[in-house]
Coordinates of C-alpha atoms in Angstrom, one line a residue:
M149 CA -96.8 39.6 56.1
R150 CA -93.6 38.9 54.2
A151 CA -91.4 40.7 56.8
S152 CA -92.1 37.9 59.3
A153 CA -91.3 35.1 56.9
R154 CA -87.9 33.6 56.9
S155 CA -88.5 30.2 55.4
F156 CA -90.6 28.7 52.6
D157 CA -92.3 25.5 51.5
G158 CA -92.2 24.6 47.9
G159 CA -90.2 23.0 45.1
R160 CA -87.5 23.8 42.4
W161 CA -86.8 22.2 39.1
R162 CA -83.4 22.8 37.5
W163 CA -82.6 22.3 33.7
H164 CA -79.1 22.4 32.4
P165 CA -79.5 23.5 28.7
S166 CA -75.5 23.8 28.4
E167 CA -72.5 23.4 30.4
T168 CA -72.4 27.0 31.2
S169 CA -76.0 27.8 31.9
D170 CA -78.9 26.7 34.2
L171 CA -82.7 27.4 34.2
D172 CA -84.5 27.2 37.5
L173 CA -88.3 27.1 38.0
F174 CA -89.6 27.4 41.5
V175 CA -92.8 27.7 43.4
V176 CA -93.0 28.3 47.1
Q177 CA -95.4 29.3 49.8
L178 CA -94.3 31.3 52.8
R179 CA -94.1 29.1 55.9
E180 CA -96.2 29.9 58.9
D181 CA -94.3 31.8 61.7
R182 CA -95.1 29.8 64.8
A183 CA -93.7 32.3 67.1
T184 CA -96.1 35.0 66.2
R185 CA -98.7 32.7 64.7
T186 CA -98.8 34.5 61.5
T187 CA -100.2 32.5 58.7
H188 CA -99.0 32.8 55.1
D189 CA -101.4 30.3 53.5
D190 CA -102.5 32.9 50.9
S191 CA -98.8 34.0 50.0
L192 CA -97.4 32.4 46.8
F193 CA -94.0 33.2 45.3
A194 CA -92.9 31.7 41.9
G195 CA -90.3 32.4 39.3
L196 CA -88.0 31.6 36.4
Y197 CA -84.4 32.3 36.7
W198 CA -81.8 31.7 33.9
A199 CA -78.1 32.1 34.7
A200 CA -75.2 31.8 32.3
K201 CA -71.4 32.2 33.0
C202 CA -68.2 32.2 31.4
D203 CA -64.5 33.1 32.2
E204 CA -65.1 36.7 31.3
G205 CA -68.4 37.2 33.1
A206 CA -72.1 36.2 33.8
L207 CA -75.6 37.0 32.7
D208 CA -78.8 36.4 34.6
L209 CA -82.4 36.8 33.4
Y210 CA -85.4 36.5 35.8
A211 CA -89.1 36.6 36.1
L212 CA -90.8 36.5 39.4
F213 CA -94.3 36.5 40.5
L214 CA -95.7 37.3 44.0
N215 CA -99.4 36.7 45.1
D216 CA -100.1 38.0 48.5
E217 CA -103.7 38.2 49.9
M218 CA -102.7 39.0 53.4
T219 CA -101.1 42.4 53.1
A220 CA -103.8 43.7 55.5
A221 CA -107.4 43.2 56.1
G222 CA -109.3 43.2 52.7
R223 CA -106.1 43.9 50.8
N224 CA -103.9 42.0 48.4
E225 CA -100.9 42.2 46.0
N226 CA -100.1 40.7 42.7
R227 CA -96.6 41.7 41.6
L228 CA -94.5 40.7 38.5
T229 CA -90.8 41.4 38.4
L230 CA -88.7 41.3 35.4
G231 CA -85.0 41.7 35.5
A232 CA -81.5 41.3 34.1
R233 CA -78.1 41.3 35.7
G234 CA -74.7 41.1 34.1
V235 CA -70.9 41.1 35.1
R236 CA -68.1 41.6 32.7
R237 CA -64.4 41.2 33.6
F238 CA -61.4 42.8 31.9
D239 CA -58.2 41.7 33.5
A240 CA -58.0 43.8 36.6
F241 CA -61.3 45.7 36.0
E242 CA -64.7 44.5 36.5
V243 CA -68.1 46.2 35.8
G244 CA -71.6 44.9 36.7
A245 CA -75.2 46.1 36.2
E246 CA -78.7 45.1 37.1
L247 CA -82.0 46.5 36.0
A248 CA -85.5 45.4 37.0
T249 CA -89.0 46.5 36.6
Q250 CA -92.4 45.5 38.1
A251 CA -96.0 45.5 37.2
G252 CA -99.3 44.3 38.7
E253 CA -101.6 45.8 41.5
V254 CA -101.2 46.3 45.2
D255 CA -104.2 47.4 47.5
G256 CA -106.2 48.4 44.5
A257 CA -103.5 50.7 42.9
D258 CA -101.8 49.8 39.7
I259 CA -98.0 49.1 39.6
P260 CA -97.0 50.9 36.3
I261 CA -94.3 48.9 34.5
G262 CA -91.3 51.1 33.6
E263 CA -92.1 53.6 36.2
T264 CA -91.5 51.0 38.9
Y265 CA -87.8 50.1 38.7
G266 CA -84.6 49.1 40.4
A267 CA -81.1 49.9 38.9
H268 CA -77.6 48.9 40.0
L269 CA -74.2 49.7 38.5
H270 CA -70.7 48.9 40.0
G271 CA -67.1 48.8 39.0
T272 CA -64.1 47.2 40.6
Y273 CA -60.4 47.7 39.8
R274 CA -57.8 45.4 41.4
F275 CA -54.2 46.6 41.6
D276 CA -51.1 44.7 41.4
G277 CA -49.2 44.1 44.7
R278 CA -48.7 41.7 47.5
S279 CA -51.5 43.1 49.6
K280 CA -53.9 42.7 46.6
P281 CA -55.6 46.2 46.9
Y282 CA -58.8 47.1 45.2
V283 CA -61.3 50.0 44.8
R284 CA -64.9 49.6 44.1
A285 CA -67.7 52.0 43.3
D286 CA -71.4 51.3 43.4
L287 CA -74.5 53.3 42.4
D288 CA -78.1 52.1 43.1
A289 CA -81.5 53.6 42.4
A290 CA -85.0 52.5 43.1
S291 CA -88.3 54.2 42.5
G292 CA -90.5 55.5 45.1
N293 CA -94.3 56.1 45.4
D294 CA -95.7 59.5 44.4
P295 CA -98.8 59.7 46.5
G296 CA -100.5 62.2 44.0
S297 CA -100.3 59.9 41.0
G298 CA -103.1 57.3 41.9
D299 CA -100.6 54.5 41.0
N300 CA -98.0 52.7 43.4
E301 CA -94.6 53.3 41.7
R302 CA -92.6 52.0 44.8
F303 CA -90.3 49.2 43.8
D304 CA -90.5 46.3 46.1
V305 CA -87.3 44.3 46.7
L306 CA -89.5 41.3 47.8
F307 CA -87.4 39.3 50.1
P308 CA -84.3 41.4 51.0
T309 CA -80.7 40.8 52.4
A310 CA -79.9 44.5 52.6
H311 CA -76.5 44.5 54.5
A312 CA -74.6 42.7 51.8
H313 CA -75.2 45.5 49.4
L314 CA -76.4 48.7 51.0
G315 CA -74.1 48.8 54.2
M316 CA -73.7 46.7 57.4
M317 CA -76.1 48.9 59.4
D318 CA -79.2 47.9 57.4
L319 CA -80.5 51.4 57.1
A320 CA -81.9 51.0 53.5
F321 CA -83.7 48.6 51.2
W322 CA -83.5 48.8 47.4
E323 CA -86.7 50.8 47.5
N324 CA -87.2 54.5 47.1
V325 CA -83.6 55.1 47.2
V326 CA -80.5 56.6 45.6
H327 CA -77.4 55.1 47.0
A328 CA -73.7 55.8 46.1
S329 CA -70.7 54.0 47.7
F330 CA -67.0 53.9 47.4
A331 CA -64.7 51.0 49.0
Y332 CA -61.1 50.4 49.4
G333 CA -59.8 47.1 50.5
F334 CA -56.6 45.0 50.8
E335 CA -55.0 42.1 52.6
P336 CA -52.8 43.5 55.4
C337 CA -51.4 40.1 56.0
E338 CA -51.8 36.6 54.6
S339 CA -55.3 35.2 55.0
S340 CA -56.8 38.5 56.1
Q341 CA -59.0 41.2 54.4
L342 CA -59.6 44.8 55.5
E343 CA -62.2 47.0 53.8
A344 CA -63.3 50.6 54.4
S345 CA -66.3 52.0 52.6
W346 CA -68.3 55.3 52.5
R347 CA -72.0 55.4 51.7
W348 CA -74.5 58.2 50.9
F349 CA -78.2 57.7 51.0
R350 CA -81.1 59.8 49.5
S351 CA -84.7 59.2 49.0
M352 CA -86.0 59.1 45.4
E353 CA -89.4 60.5 46.6
S354 CA -89.2 62.5 49.8
T355 CA -93.0 62.0 50.3
D356 CA -92.5 58.2 50.6
S357 CA -91.0 56.5 53.4
F358 CA -87.3 55.3 53.5
G359 CA -85.7 52.7 55.7
G360 CA -84.2 49.2 55.9
P361 CA -84.5 46.1 58.2
N362 CA -83.4 48.0 61.3
V363 CA -85.0 51.4 61.2
V364 CA -87.2 53.8 59.3
L365 CA -85.0 56.9 58.7
S366 CA -87.9 58.8 57.2
T367 CA -91.7 58.3 57.3
G368 CA -92.0 60.6 54.2
G369 CA -94.1 63.7 53.8
A370 CA -94.3 67.2 52.6
G371 CA -91.3 69.4 53.5
I372 CA -88.9 66.4 54.2
D373 CA -85.5 66.8 52.7
E374 CA -84.3 64.0 50.4
D375 CA -80.8 63.9 51.9
L376 CA -80.8 61.0 54.6
G377 CA -77.2 60.9 55.4
H378 CA -73.8 59.1 55.2
E379 CA -72.5 55.8 56.6
L380 CA -68.9 54.8 57.1
D381 CA -68.0 51.1 57.6
L382 CA -64.8 49.3 58.5
K383 CA -64.7 45.5 58.1
F384 CA -61.8 43.1 59.0
R385 CA -61.8 39.3 58.3
V386 CA -59.2 36.7 59.1
N387 CA -59.3 33.1 57.7
L388 CA -58.1 30.5 60.1
D389 CA -56.2 27.3 59.3
T390 CA -58.6 24.6 60.6
K391 CA -58.4 22.0 57.9
P392 CA -60.4 20.2 56.7
A393 CA -62.9 22.8 57.9
K394 CA -63.1 26.3 56.5
T395 CA -63.2 28.9 59.4
Y396 CA -63.2 32.7 59.4
V397 CA -63.6 35.4 62.1
E398 CA -65.0 38.8 61.2
V399 CA -65.5 42.0 63.0
G400 CA -67.1 45.2 61.7
Y401 CA -67.9 48.8 62.9
G402 CA -70.1 51.3 61.4
M403 CA -71.0 55.0 62.0
F404 CA -74.1 56.7 60.5
F405 CA -74.2 60.5 60.1
P406 CA -77.9 61.6 59.7
G407 CA -78.9 64.0 57.0
Q408 CA -81.5 66.8 57.0
G409 CA -84.2 64.4 55.9
V410 CA -83.8 62.3 59.1
K411 CA -83.9 65.3 61.3
D412 CA -87.0 66.5 59.5
S413 CA -88.8 63.1 59.9
R414 CA -87.5 61.9 63.3
G415 CA -86.5 65.2 65.0
S416 CA -83.0 64.1 65.9
D417 CA -79.7 63.9 63.9
D418 CA -77.6 62.0 66.6
L419 CA -74.7 60.1 65.4
A420 CA -75.4 56.2 65.4
H421 CA -72.7 53.5 66.0
F422 CA -72.9 49.8 65.1
F423 CA -70.5 47.0 66.0
Y424 CA -70.6 43.2 65.2
A425 CA -68.4 40.1 65.5
Q426 CA -69.2 36.8 63.8
G427 CA -67.4 33.5 63.1
D428 CA -68.0 30.8 60.5
L429 CA -67.1 27.1 60.6
R430 CA -67.8 24.9 57.5
F431 CA -67.0 21.3 56.8

C-alpha cells in the first residue's frame, strides 16, 4: 500500500537541453516497510518531468505512471497522470496555475481522462514597506468518485505532502476537494516571518470520502452535506544567525471549525486544535 511507503529504490536520468530547462526520467520501486513488513515488490512508479524557468516565471510539464498490483487481495491499479504547472511574475504580483488529469484502471473500474482531474490557481501580491507585507489567495479543486457511474473519477494525488498546500492540520488531500484560502504575511522584525491564513473545505462529491493524512472528515454517503468546515492557521518563523549553518525555528497553531458534513458523517462538530514547533539546521 502506497500510504505506508516513505522511500523508494530506483534511478533518475537528467538531461539539460538548455541553460534554463531540465528533463528528468525516473523509475522507482516502493521500498519495503520493515516495521510493518509490508512488501511493495509489485509497485512501480515512473515518469518524465520537464521544467523550464526564467526571471519572469516557470513552466513544468509532466507525465507519471503508477502500476500497483497490491492495492488489496486480487486488485490492481494502472494510473497515468498528465499535467502542467506554470508561474508568472509581474513586478509585485505573481499568478500560478496547475492542471492535471488521469487515465487508466483501478480495481476493475476505468479512470476516465478529463473527468478525473486536479486544478490549482493562486495569486500573490507583495506590498512596498519595511515589513514586506503580502497577501495570497488560492483555489484548488479535484474530482471525486460518483458511485453510480461505474467508473472511478476520483483524482489520486499519488504521494502527497498535504500540509504544505492545504493547511498545517493535514485535513485534506488534493482529492475530492474544493479548497479556497486567503493568507496575509509580513516580517514583524528582521529575519522573522509571521503568516495568518484562512481555509475553507468542501467535498466535490458528498458520496465519496474526504480526508487527509491525519483524519477522514467524511466517509461519504447519501445525505451528507458537502461543507466540511474552516481552518485558521497562524505561523511564525525566525531565522537565527549561526553562520556558516542556516538555522530557523518555527511554531504554528491551527484551529478547525467543522462543517455540517463532518457532523453528518462523524456525529460530532467539536472544535479541533493543533500546535507544532520545529527547528532546522543546515550546513
